[in-house]
Tab-separated table of C-alpha atoms in Angstrom:
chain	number	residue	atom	x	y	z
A	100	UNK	CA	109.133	30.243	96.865
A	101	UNK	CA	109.680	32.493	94.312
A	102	UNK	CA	106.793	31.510	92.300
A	103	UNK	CA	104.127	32.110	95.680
A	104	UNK	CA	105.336	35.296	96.272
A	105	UNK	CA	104.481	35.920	92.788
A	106	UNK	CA	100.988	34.637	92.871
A	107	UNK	CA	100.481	36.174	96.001
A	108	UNK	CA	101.097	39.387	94.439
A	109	UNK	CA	98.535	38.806	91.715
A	110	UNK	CA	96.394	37.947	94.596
A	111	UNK	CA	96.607	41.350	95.838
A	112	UNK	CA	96.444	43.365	92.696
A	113	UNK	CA	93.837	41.417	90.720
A	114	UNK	CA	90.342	41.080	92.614
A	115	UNK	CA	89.505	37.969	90.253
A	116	UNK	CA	92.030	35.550	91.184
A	117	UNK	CA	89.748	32.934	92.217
A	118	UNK	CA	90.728	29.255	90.575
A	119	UNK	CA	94.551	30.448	89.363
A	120	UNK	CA	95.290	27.273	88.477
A	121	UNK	CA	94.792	26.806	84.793
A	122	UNK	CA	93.856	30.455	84.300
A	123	UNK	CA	96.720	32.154	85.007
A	124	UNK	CA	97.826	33.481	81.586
A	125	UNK	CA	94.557	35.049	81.278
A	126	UNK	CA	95.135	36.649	84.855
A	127	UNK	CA	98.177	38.456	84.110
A	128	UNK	CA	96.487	39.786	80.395
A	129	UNK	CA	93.959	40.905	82.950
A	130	UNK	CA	96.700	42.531	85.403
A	131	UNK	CA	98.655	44.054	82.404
A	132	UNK	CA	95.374	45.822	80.797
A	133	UNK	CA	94.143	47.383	84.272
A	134	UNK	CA	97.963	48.425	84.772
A	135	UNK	CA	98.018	49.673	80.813
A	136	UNK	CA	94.389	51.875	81.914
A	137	UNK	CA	95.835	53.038	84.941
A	138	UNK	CA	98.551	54.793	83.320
A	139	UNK	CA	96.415	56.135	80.516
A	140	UNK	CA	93.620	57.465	83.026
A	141	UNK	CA	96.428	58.992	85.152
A	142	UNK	CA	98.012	60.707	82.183
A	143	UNK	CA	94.667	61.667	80.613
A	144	UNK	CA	94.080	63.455	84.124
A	145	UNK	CA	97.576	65.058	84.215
A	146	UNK	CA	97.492	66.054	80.558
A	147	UNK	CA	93.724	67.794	81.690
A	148	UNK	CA	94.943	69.563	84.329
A	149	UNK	CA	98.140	70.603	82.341
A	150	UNK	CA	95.569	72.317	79.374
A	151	UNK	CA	93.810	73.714	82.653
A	152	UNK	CA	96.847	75.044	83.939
A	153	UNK	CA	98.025	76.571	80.949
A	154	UNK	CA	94.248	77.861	80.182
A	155	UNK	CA	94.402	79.661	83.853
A	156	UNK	CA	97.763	81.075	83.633
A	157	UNK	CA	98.654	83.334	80.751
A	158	UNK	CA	99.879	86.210	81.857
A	159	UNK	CA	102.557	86.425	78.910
A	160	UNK	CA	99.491	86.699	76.240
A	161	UNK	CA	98.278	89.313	78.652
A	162	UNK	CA	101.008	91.237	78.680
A	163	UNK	CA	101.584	91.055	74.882
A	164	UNK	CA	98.123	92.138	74.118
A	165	UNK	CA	98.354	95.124	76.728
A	166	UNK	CA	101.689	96.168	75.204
A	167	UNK	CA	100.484	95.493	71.148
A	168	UNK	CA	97.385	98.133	71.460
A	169	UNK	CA	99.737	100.555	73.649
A	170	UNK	CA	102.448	100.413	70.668
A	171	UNK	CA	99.524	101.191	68.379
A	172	UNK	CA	98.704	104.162	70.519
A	173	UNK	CA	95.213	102.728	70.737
A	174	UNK	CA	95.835	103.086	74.875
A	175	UNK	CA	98.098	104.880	77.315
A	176	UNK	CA	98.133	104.576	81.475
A	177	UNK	CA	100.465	105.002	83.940
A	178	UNK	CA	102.425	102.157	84.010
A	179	UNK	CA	102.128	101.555	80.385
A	180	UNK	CA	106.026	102.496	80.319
A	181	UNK	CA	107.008	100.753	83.078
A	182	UNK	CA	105.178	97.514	81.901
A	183	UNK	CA	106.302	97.716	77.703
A	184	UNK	CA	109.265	99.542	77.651
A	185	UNK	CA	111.572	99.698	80.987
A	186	UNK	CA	110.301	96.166	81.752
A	187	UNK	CA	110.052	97.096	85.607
A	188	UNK	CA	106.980	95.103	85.869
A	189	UNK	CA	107.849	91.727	87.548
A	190	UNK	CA	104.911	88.464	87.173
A	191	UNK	CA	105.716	86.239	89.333
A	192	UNK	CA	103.063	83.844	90.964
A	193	UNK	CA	100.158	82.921	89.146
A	194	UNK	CA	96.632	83.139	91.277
A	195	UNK	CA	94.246	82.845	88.430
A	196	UNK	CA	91.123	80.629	89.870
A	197	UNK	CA	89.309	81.248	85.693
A	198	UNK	CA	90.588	82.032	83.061
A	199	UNK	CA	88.752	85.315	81.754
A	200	UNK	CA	90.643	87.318	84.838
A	201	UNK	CA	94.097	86.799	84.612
A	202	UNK	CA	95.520	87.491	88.495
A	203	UNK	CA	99.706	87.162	89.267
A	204	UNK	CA	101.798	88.182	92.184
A	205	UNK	CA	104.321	90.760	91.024
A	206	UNK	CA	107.020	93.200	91.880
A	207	UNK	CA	106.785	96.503	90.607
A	208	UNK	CA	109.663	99.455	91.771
A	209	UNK	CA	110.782	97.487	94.634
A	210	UNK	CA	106.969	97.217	95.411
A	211	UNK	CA	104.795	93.682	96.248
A	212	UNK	CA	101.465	94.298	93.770
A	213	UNK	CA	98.822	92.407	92.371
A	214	UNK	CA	98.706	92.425	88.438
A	215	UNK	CA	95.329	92.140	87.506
A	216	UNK	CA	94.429	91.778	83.396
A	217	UNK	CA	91.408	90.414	81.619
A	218	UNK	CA	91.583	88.639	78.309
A	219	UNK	CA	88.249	87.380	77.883
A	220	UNK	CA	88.710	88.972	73.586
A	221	UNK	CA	92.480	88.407	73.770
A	222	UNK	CA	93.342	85.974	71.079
A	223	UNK	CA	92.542	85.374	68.015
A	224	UNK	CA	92.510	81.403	67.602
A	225	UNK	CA	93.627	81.301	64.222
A	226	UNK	CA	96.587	82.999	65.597
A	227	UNK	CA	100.219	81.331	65.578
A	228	UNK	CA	101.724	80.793	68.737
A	229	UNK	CA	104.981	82.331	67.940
A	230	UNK	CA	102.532	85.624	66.265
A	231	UNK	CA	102.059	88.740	68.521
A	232	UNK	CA	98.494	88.155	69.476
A	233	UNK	CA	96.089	90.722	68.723
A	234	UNK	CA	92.851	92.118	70.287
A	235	UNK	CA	90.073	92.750	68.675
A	236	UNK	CA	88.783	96.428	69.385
A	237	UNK	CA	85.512	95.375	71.034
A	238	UNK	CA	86.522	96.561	74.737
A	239	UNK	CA	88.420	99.978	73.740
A	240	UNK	CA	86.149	100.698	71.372
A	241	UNK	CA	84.519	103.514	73.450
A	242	UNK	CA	84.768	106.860	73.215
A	243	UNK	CA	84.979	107.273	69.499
A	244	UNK	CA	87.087	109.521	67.779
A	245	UNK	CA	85.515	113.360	68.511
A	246	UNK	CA	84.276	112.703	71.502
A	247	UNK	CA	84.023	115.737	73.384
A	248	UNK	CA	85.191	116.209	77.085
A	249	UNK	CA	81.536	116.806	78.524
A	250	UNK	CA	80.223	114.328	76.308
A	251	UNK	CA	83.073	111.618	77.818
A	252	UNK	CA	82.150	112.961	81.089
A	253	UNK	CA	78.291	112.267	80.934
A	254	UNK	CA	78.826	109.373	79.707
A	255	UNK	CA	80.819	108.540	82.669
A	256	UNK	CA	77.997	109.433	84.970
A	257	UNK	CA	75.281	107.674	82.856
A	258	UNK	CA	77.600	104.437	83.111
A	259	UNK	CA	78.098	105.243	87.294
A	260	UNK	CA	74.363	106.047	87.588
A	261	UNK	CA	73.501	102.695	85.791
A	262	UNK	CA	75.550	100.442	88.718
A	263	UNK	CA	75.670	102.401	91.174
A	264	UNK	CA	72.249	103.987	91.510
A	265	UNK	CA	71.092	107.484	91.146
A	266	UNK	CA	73.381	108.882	93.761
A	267	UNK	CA	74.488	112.854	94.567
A	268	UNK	CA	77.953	111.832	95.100
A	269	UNK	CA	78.195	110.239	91.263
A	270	UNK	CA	79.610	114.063	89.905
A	271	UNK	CA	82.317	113.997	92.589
A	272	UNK	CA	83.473	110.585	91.611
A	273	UNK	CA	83.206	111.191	87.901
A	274	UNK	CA	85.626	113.856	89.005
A	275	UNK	CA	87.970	111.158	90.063
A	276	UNK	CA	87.561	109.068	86.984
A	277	UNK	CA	89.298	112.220	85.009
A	278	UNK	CA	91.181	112.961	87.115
A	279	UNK	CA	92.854	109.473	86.841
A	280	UNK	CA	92.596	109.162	82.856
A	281	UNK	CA	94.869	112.186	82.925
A	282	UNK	CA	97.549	110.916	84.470
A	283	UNK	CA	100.371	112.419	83.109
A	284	UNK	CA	98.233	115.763	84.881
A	285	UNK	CA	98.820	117.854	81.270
A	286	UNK	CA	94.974	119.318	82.045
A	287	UNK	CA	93.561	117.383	78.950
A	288	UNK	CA	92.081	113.673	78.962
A	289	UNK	CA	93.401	112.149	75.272
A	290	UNK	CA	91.299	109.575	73.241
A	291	UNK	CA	93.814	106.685	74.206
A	292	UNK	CA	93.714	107.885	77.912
A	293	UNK	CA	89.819	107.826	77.589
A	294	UNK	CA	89.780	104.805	75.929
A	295	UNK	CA	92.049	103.248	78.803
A	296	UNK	CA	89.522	104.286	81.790
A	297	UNK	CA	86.729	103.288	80.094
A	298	UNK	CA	87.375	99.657	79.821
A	299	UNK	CA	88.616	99.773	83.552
A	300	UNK	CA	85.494	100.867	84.626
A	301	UNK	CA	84.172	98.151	83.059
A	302	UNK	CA	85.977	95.665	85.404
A	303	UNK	CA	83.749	95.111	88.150
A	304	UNK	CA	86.345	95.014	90.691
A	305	UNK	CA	87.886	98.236	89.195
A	306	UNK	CA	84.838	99.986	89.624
A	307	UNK	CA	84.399	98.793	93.506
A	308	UNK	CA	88.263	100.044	94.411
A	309	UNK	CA	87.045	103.334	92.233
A	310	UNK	CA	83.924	103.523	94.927
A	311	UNK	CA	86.162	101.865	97.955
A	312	UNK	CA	88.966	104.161	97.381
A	313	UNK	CA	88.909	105.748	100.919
A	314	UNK	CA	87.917	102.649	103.008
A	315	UNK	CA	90.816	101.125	104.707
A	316	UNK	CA	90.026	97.804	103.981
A	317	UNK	CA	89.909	97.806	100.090
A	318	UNK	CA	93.360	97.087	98.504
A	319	UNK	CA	94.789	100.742	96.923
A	320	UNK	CA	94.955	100.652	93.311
A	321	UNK	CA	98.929	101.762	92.516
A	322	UNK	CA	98.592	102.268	88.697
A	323	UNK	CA	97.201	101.063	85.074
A	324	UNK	CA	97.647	100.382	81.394
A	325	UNK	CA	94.465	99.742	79.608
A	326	UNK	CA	92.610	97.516	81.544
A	327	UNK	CA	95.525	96.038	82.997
A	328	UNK	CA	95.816	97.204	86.304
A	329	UNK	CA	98.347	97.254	90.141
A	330	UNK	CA	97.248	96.844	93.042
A	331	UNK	CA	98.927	96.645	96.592
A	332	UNK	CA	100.454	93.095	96.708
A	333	UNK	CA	98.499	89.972	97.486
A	334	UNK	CA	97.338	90.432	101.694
A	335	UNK	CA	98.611	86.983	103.988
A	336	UNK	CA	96.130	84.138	104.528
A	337	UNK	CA	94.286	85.100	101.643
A	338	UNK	CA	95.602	82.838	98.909
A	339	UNK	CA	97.347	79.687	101.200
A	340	UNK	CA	95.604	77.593	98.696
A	341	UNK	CA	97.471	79.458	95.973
A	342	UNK	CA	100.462	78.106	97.751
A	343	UNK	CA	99.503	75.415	95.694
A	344	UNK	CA	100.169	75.211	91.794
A	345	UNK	CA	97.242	76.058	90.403
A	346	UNK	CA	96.099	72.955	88.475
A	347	UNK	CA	96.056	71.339	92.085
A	348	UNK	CA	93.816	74.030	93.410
A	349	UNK	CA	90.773	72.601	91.899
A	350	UNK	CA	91.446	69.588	93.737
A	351	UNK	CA	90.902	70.882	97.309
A	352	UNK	CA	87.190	70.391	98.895
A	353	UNK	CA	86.288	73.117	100.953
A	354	UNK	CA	86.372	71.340	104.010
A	355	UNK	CA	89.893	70.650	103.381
A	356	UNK	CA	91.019	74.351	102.492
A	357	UNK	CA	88.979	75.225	105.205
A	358	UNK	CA	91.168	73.220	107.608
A	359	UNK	CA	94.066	74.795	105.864
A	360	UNK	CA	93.380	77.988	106.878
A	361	UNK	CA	93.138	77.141	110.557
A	362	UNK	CA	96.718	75.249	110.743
A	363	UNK	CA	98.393	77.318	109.011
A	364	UNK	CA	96.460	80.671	109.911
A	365	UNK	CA	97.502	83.155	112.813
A	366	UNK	CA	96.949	82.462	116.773
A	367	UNK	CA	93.355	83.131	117.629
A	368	UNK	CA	93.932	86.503	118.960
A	369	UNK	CA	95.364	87.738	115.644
A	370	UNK	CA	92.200	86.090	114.272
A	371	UNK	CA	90.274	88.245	116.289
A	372	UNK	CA	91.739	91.077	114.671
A	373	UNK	CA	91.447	90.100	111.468
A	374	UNK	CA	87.651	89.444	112.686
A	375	UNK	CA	87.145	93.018	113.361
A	376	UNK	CA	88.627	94.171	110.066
A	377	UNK	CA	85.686	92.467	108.206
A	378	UNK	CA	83.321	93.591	110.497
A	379	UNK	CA	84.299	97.077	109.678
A	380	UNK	CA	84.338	96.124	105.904
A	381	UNK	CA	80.736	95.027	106.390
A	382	UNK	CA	80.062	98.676	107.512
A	383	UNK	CA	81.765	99.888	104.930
A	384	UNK	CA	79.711	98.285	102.663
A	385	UNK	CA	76.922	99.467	103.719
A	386	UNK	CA	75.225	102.761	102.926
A	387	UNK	CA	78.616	104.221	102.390
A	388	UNK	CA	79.127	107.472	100.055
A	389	UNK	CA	78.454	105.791	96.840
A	390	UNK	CA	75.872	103.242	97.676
A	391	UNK	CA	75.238	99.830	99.307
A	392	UNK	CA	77.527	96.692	97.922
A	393	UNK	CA	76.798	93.239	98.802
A	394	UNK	CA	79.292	90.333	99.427
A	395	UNK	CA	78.199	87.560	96.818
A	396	UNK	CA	81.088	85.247	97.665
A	397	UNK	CA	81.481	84.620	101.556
A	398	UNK	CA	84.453	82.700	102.183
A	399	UNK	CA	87.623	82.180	103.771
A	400	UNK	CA	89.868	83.077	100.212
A	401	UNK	CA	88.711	86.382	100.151
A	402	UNK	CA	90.049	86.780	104.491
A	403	UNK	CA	93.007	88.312	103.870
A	404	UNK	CA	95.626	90.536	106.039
A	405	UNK	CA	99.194	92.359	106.279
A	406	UNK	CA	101.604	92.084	107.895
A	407	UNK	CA	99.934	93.217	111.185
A	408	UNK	CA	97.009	91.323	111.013
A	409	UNK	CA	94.548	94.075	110.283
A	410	UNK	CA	91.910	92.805	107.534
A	411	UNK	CA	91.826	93.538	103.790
A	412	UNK	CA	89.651	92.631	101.311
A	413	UNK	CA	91.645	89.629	99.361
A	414	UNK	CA	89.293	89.915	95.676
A	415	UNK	CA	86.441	92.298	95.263
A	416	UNK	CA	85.223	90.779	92.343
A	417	UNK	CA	82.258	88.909	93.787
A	418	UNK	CA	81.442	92.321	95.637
A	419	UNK	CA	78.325	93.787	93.616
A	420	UNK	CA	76.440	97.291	93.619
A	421	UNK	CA	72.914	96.938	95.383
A	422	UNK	CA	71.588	98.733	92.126
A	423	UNK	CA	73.327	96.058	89.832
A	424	UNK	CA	71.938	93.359	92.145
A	425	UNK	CA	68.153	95.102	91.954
A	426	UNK	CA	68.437	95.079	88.343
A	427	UNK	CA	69.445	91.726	87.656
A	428	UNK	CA	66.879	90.433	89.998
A	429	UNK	CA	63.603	93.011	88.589
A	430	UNK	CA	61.524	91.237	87.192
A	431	UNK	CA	63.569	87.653	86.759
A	432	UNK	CA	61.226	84.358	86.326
A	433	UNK	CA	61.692	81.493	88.986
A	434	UNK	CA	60.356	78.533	90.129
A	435	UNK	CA	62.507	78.370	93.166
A	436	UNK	CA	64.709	80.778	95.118
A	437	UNK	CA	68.049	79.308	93.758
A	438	UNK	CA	66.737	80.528	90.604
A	439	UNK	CA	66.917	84.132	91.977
A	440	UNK	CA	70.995	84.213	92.922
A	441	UNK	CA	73.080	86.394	92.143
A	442	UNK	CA	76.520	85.502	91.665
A	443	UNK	CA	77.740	82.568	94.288
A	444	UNK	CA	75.514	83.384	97.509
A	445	UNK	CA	73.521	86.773	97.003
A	446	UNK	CA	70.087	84.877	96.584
A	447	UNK	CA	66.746	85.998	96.890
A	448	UNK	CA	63.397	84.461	97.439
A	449	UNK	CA	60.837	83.774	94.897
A	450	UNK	CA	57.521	84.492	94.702
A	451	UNK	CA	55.756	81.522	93.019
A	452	UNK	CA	52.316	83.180	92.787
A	453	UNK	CA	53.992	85.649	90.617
A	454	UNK	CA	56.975	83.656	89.820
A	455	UNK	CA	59.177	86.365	89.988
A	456	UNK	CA	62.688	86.979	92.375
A	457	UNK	CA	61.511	89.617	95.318
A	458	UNK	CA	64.132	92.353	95.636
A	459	UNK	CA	65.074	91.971	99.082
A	460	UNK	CA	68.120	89.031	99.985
A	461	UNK	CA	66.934	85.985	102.250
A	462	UNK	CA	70.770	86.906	103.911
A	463	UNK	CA	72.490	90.061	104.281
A	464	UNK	CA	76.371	90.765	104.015
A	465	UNK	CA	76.235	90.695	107.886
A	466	UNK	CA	74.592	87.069	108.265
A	467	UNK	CA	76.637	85.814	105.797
A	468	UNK	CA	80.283	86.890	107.386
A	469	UNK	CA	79.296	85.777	110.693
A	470	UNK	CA	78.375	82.112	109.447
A	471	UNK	CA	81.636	82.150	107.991
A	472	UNK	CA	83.084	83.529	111.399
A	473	UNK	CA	81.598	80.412	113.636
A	474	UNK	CA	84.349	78.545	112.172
A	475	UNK	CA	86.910	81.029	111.977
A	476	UNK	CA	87.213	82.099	115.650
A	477	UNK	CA	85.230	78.985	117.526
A	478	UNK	CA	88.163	77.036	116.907
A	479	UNK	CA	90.404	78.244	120.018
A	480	UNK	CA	88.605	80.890	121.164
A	481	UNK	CA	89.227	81.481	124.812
A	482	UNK	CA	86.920	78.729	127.500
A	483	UNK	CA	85.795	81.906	129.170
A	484	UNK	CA	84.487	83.328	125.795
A	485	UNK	CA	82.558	80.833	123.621
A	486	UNK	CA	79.898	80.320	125.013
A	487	UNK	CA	78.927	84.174	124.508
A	488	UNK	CA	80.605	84.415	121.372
A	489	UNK	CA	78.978	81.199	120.269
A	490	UNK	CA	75.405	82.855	121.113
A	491	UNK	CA	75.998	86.223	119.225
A	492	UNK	CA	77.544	84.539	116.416
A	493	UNK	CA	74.507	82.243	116.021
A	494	UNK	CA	72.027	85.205	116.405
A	495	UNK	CA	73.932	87.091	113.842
A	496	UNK	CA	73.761	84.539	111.181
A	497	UNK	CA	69.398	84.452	111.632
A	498	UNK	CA	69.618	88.001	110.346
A	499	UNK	CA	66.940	88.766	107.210
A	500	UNK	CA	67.972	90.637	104.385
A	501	UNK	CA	64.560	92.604	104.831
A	502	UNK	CA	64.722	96.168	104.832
A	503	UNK	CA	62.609	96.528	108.126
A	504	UNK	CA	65.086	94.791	109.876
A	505	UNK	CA	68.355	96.210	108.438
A	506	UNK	CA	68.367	99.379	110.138
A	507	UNK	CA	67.080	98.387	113.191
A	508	UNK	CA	68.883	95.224	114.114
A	509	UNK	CA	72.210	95.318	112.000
A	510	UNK	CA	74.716	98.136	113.419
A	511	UNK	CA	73.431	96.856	116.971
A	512	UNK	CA	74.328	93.479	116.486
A	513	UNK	CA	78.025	94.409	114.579
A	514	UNK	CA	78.435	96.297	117.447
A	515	UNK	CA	78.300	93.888	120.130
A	516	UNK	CA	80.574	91.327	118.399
A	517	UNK	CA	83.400	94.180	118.024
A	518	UNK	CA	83.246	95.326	121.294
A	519	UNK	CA	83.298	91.353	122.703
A	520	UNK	CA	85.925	90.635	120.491
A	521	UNK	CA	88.347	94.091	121.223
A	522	UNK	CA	88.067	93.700	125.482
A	523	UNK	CA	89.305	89.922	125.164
A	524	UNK	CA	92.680	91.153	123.250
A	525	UNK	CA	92.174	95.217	124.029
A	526	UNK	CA	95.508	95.906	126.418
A	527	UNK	CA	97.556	93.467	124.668
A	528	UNK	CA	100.411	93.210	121.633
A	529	UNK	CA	97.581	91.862	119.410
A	530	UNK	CA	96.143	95.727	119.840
């Protein structure tokens, strides 16, 4: 009895089991070596994701850098204290998604923040782990030693004018840039405060919350170090993936974080709210004091919200400048349009007479968020309401990017989806 069960088991586990008799020996030699390559493909897989984890998640080499170059007196900022020498800056949660842009949860003062900290030039790799790792001076290498205070500050503009477009608010934000390098407000910007705003500005999303300061739906920026920078702590809903640990992240297909989102995401009238957020975001974005920005990541990571389910903006890095867009795009050789994308989703057709990208987007921000709304808010939306907010979704999505039709179709069709959306839960507690 004993011995069936056992060759029923080989049975099971070994496909080529045909004939045992006389061949069994070389069966379980077979058995043993697909068991021995299981085991060494599963630990080649964990040990992968293990170097990927570790690769994604170094927030203690970016906190050693940050604190080695403010020792030197190389930067300054105004949590430089906090973060090197009180230790009041808390990391918690790591929510890096590559490595370049290091991203943690963190308490700072009793506060929820983001800590946000690139180390793209962080280590030398000749460097001993147990060493202090050291920077090389290529990102606070600018201004120089001498630098004048006009000179820093037209500088600042040419750098605002060159991604964000030749604007006639630039001077007033420029204003803003020193007023924030001096931050401990002694009416004089020093070379390692300089030096500190500078490579902020060079963060992309540093230099959207610069431009989205004043729009409710951008996170507010709390304080900095170098380029090292707190931000209001990480909204709901926008990182359930990040739930997670982060070599598992990877792992998810959309489809499945997708689902995700809706079981363990609000009731569908919060969702409505949330809805309405990013519709206002999407006007934000557009034409707004310092320019036009377009969304070149659309999806459901970046939905985020507080506590009372009003909408903020989860990661502005995918978020580009129309004038940064423009310029990558002038003049770029294609053969088709995927050639002529800009970051994830910001694409643009090609012309294949001239084989060049046009300058216009086949899809606008608009068209774009309310694709990603059809499955947000279809899912349990009210019998009485689909339909209609089926059909307005649907035409919002066969929106051009083409200038002719921005002005005249856009704000009409936003508007209609907010005002469905706020008389179905208008009167209520989701209000």
């Amino acid at each position: 009895m004993r011995r069936l069960r056992r060759l029923a088991h080989l049975v099971l586990f070994c496909p080529f089991s045909k004939g045992l008799q006389g061949r069994l020996p070389g069966l379980r030699v077979r058995c043993v070596f697909l068991a021995w390559l299981g085991v060494f493909a599963g630990s080649w897989l964990v040990y992968t994701r293990y170097s990927s984890y570790s690769e994604l998640c170094r927030g203690h080499v970016c906190q050693a850098v940050i604190c080695d170059q403010y020792h030197k007196g190389i930067i300054s900022g105004s949590i430089c204290q906090d973060l090197c020498e009180l230790h009041l800056v808390e990391w918690r949660t790591c929510l890096s998604v590559t490595p370049g842009q290091q991203v943690y949860s963190g308490l700072w003062r009793d506060k929820d923040v983001t800590i946000k900290c690139g180390i793209e030039e962080a280590l030398d790799s000749k460097a001993q782990t147990d060493a202090a790792p050291r920077r090389e001076l290529v990102l606070f290498d600018k201004p120089t030693r001498g630098t004048s205070i006009k000179e820093f500050r037209e500088m600042t503009l040419g750098f605002l004018k060159a991604n964000l477009g030749d604007l006639p608010s630039l001077p007033a934000l420029v204003g803003q840039v020193l007023l924030m390098a001096d931050f401990n407000k002694d009416n004089r910007v020093s070379l390692a405060e300089a030096k500190s705003v500078w490579a902020l500005l060079q963060r992309n999303e540093f230099l959207l919350l610069l431009s989205l300061q004043e729009k409710e739906h951008a996170s507010r920026l709390l304080g900095y170090c170098g380029d090292l920078y707190l931000t209001e702590g990480v909204p709901h809903g926008a990182w359930h993936a990040a739930a997670l640990p982060p070599l598992l992240r990877p792992l998810l297909p959309p489809a499945l974080q997708g689902a995700l989102q809706q079981w363990l995401g609000p009731a569908w009238p919060w969702r409505a709210k949330i809805a309405i957020g990013l519709l206002e975001f999407v006007e934000e974005l557009f034409h707004g004091a310092y320019g036009t920005f377009y969304m070149c990541e659309t999806t459901l990571a970046n939905v985020g919200y507080t506590a009372t389910y009003d909408f903020k903006m989860a990661d502005l890095q995918q978020v580009a400048p129309e004038a940064a867009v423009r310029r990558f795009l002038q003049g770029r050789r294609c053969e088709h349009s995927a050639d002529c994308t800009y970051g994830r989703d910001c694409r643009a057709p090609c012309d294949r007479l001239m084989r060049q990208c046009k300058g216009d987007l086949i899809q606008p921000n608009l068209a774009k968020v309310c694709a990603l709304l059809r499955g947000y808010l279809l899912p349990g939306a009210p019998a009485d309401l689909r339909e209609e907010l089926g059909t307005q979704l649907r035409t919002c999505t066969t929106l051009s990017g083409l200038a002719s039709q921005v002005e005249a179709h856009h704000s009409l069709v936003l508007s209609h989806l907010k005002t469905l959306l706020w008389k179905k839960i208008s009167n209520t507690k989701y209000s």
